[in-house]
Coordinates of C-alpha atoms in Angstrom, one line a residue:
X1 CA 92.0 50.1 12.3
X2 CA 93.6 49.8 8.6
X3 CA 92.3 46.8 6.1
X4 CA 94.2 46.7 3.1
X5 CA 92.1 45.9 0.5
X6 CA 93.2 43.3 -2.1
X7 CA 92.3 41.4 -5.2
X8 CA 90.7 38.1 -4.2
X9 CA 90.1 38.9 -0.5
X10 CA 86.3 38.6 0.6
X11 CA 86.1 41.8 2.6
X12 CA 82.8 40.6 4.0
X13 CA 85.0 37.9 6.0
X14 CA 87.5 40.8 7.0
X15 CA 84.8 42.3 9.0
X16 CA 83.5 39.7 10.6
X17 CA 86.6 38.6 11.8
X18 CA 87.6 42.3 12.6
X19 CA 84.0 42.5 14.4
X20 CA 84.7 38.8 16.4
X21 CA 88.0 40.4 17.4
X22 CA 86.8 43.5 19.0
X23 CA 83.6 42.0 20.6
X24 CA 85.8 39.0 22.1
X25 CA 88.0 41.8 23.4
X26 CA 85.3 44.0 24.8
X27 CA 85.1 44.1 28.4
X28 CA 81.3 45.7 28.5
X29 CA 80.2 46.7 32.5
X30 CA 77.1 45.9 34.0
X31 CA 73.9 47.9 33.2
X32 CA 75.5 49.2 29.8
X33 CA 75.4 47.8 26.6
X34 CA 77.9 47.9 23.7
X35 CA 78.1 48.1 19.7
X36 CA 80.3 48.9 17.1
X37 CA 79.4 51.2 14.2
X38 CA 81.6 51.9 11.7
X39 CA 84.3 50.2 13.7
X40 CA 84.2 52.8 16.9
X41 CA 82.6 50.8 20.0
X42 CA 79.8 52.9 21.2
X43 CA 78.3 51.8 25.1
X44 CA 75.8 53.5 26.4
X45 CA 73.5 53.0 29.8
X46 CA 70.3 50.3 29.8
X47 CA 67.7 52.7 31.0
X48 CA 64.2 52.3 32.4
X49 CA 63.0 54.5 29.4
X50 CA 64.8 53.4 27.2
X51 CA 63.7 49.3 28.3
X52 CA 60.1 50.6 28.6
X53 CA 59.7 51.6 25.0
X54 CA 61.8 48.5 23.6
X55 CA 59.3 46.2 26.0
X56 CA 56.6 47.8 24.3
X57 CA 57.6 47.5 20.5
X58 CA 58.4 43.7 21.0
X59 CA 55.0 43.3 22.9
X60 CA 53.3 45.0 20.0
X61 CA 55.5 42.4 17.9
X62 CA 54.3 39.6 19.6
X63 CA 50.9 40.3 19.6
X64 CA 50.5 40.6 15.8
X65 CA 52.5 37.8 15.2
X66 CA 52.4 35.6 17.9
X67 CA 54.9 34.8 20.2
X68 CA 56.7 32.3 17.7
X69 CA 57.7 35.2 15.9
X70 CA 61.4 35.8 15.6
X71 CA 62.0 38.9 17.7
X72 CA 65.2 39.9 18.6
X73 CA 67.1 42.4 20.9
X74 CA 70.3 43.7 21.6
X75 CA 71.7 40.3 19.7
X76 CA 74.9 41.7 16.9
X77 CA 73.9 41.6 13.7
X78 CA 76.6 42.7 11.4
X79 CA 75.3 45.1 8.3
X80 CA 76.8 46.3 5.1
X81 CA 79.7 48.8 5.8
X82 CA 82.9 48.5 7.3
X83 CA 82.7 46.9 10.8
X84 CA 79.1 47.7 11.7
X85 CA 78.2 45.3 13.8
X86 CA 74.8 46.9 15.5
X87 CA 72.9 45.2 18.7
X88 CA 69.3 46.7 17.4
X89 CA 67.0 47.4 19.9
X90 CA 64.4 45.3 18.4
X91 CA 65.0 43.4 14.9
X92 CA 61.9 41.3 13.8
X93 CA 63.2 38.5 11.3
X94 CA 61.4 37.4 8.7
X95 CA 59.4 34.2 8.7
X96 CA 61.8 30.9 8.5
X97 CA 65.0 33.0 9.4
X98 CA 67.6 31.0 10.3
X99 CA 70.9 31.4 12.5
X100 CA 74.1 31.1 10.9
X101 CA 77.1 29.9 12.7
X102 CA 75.3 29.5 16.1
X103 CA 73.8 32.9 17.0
X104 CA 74.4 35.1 14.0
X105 CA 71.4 36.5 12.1
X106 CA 72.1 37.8 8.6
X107 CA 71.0 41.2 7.9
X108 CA 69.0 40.2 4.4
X109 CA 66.6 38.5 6.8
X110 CA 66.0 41.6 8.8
X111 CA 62.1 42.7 8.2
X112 CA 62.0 45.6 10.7
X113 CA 64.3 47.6 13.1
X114 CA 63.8 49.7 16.4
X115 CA 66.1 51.6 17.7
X116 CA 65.6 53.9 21.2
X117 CA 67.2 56.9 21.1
X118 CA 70.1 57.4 23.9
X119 CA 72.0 60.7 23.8
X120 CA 75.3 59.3 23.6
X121 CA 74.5 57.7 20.9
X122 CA 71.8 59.8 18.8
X123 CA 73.9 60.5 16.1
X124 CA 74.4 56.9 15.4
X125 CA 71.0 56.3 15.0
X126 CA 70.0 58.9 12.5
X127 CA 73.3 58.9 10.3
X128 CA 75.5 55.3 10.0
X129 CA 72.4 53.6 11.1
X130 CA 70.0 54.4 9.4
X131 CA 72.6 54.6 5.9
X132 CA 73.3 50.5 7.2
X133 CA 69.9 49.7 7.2
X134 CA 68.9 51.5 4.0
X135 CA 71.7 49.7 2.3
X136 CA 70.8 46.7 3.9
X137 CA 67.4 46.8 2.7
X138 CA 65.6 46.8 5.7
X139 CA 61.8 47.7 4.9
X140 CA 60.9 49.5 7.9
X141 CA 63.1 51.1 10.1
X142 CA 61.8 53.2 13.2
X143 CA 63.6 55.2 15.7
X144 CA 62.0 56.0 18.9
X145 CA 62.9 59.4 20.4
X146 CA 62.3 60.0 24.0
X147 CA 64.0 63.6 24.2
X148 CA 61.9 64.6 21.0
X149 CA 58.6 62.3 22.0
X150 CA 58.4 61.3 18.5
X151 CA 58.5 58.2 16.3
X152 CA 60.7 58.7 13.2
X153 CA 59.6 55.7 10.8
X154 CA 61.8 55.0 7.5
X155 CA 60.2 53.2 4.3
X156 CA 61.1 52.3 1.3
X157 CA 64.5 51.4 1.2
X158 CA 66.2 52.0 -2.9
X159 CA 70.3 52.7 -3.5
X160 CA 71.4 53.0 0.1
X161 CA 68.6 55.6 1.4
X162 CA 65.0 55.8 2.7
X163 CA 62.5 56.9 0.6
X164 CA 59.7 57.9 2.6
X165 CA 59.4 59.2 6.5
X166 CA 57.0 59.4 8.5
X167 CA 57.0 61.4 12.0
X168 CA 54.3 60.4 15.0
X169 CA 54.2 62.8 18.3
X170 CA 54.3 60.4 21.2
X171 CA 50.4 59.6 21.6
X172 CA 50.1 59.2 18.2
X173 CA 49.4 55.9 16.3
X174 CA 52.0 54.9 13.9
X175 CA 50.4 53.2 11.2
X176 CA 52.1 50.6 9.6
X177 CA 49.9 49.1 8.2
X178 CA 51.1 49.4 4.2
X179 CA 54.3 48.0 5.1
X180 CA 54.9 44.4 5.2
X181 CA 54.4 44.6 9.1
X182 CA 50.9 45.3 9.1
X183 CA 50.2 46.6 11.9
X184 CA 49.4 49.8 13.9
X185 CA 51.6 50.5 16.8
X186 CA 50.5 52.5 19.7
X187 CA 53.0 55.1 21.1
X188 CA 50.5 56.8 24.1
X189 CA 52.2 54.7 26.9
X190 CA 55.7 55.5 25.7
X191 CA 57.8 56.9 28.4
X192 CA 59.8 60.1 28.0
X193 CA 63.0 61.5 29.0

C-alpha cells in the first residue's frame, strides 16, 4: 500500500485508519494469531511453548505488581512507523494508563515488552520490532528465544536504538532490577523448542 504524503495531513491518523482497515479485513483462523508490521500481516501458530513462556512473564508481572497491574497480551497497539500495529506478547503499562477510543493503548504508556520468539516470525522481533520499540521509547524490551534458550533484554532506549543488552541462557535469572521494573525474572521453567 501507497500513502501519499501531504502538507497538512496528520500521518499518524493515516495509519491508524490504514491499520483499522486491514484488521477489520483480516479473516485470522483459529489457534493462530495475527499482526501487522510494517504494513505486511504476519500470523503465526499459538503454541504450547510459546503460551508457557508468555504465562510465565505475566505471572512474574503480577506478582511484583499485583494483579491490578495493567498487563496486557496479544491486544494491538499501534507504534511509531508506518502501519505497525504489533499484538505484543506481554506489554505492562504504566501506572494510571488509560484506553483511548475503547480498547486502544497508546504506545508512550508502554513500560515493558515481551515478545516469544516463533520462527515465522523471528526476524520481526529482532529487526522492525525491536527499531518500533526503541523509537517508541519503551524502557525495557525482552525477547524470549525458545530455539536459542536465551533471553535477549533491550535497555536504554536514545534516537531510535537500544543502548544496552543483556543475554540470559534459559536457567538463568534476568535481573531487572535497575530498570524501572524492578524485578528479577526467573527463566529455569521456561520451555524450549
Amino acid at each position: 500500500m501507497t500513502v501519499l504524503v501531504r502538507e497538512g495531513i496528520d500521518m499518524a491518523a493515516v495509519d491508524e485508519q490504514a491499520l483499522d482497515a486491514l484488521f477489520d479485513q483480516m479473516t485470522v483462523p483459529e489457534g493462530y494469531r495475527a499482526e501487522i508490521v510494517g504494513g505486511a500481516i504476519h500470523m503465526s501458530p499459538q503454541r504450547r511453548v510459546h503460551w508457557e513462556i508468555t504465562r510465565r512473564v505475566v505471572r512474574a508481572l503480577e506478582d511484583a505488581f499485583c494483579m491490578d497491574a495493567l498487563v496486557l497480551s496479544d491486544v494491538r497497539i499501534d507504534f511509531p512507523g508506518p502501519l505497525n500495529g504489533f499484538c505484543p506478547d506481554v506489554a505492562k503499562m504504566r501506572d494510571g494508563a488509560e484506553s483511548v477510543r475503547g480498547e486502544r493503548w497508546r504506545y508512550q504508556d508502554v513500560e515493558f515488552v515481551t515478545e516469544v520468539i516463533s520462527q515465522s516470525t523471528a526476524r520481526n522481533d529482532y529487526e522492525p520490532k525491536k527499531r518500533a520499540y526503541a523509537a517508541a521509547a519503551v524502557p525495557v524490551y525482552l525477547i524470549a528465544d525458545p530455539y536459542q534458550r536465551r533471553c535477549h533484554v533491550y535497555t536504554e532506549p536514545k534516537e531510535g536504538e537500544y543502548r544496552t543488552e543483556l543475554i540470559v541462557a534459559f536457567g538463568g535469572d534476568v535481573d531487572l532490577t535497575s530498570t524501572s521494573l524492578g524485578l528479577t525474572l526467573a527463566t529455569k521453567d521456561f520451555p524450549v523448542e
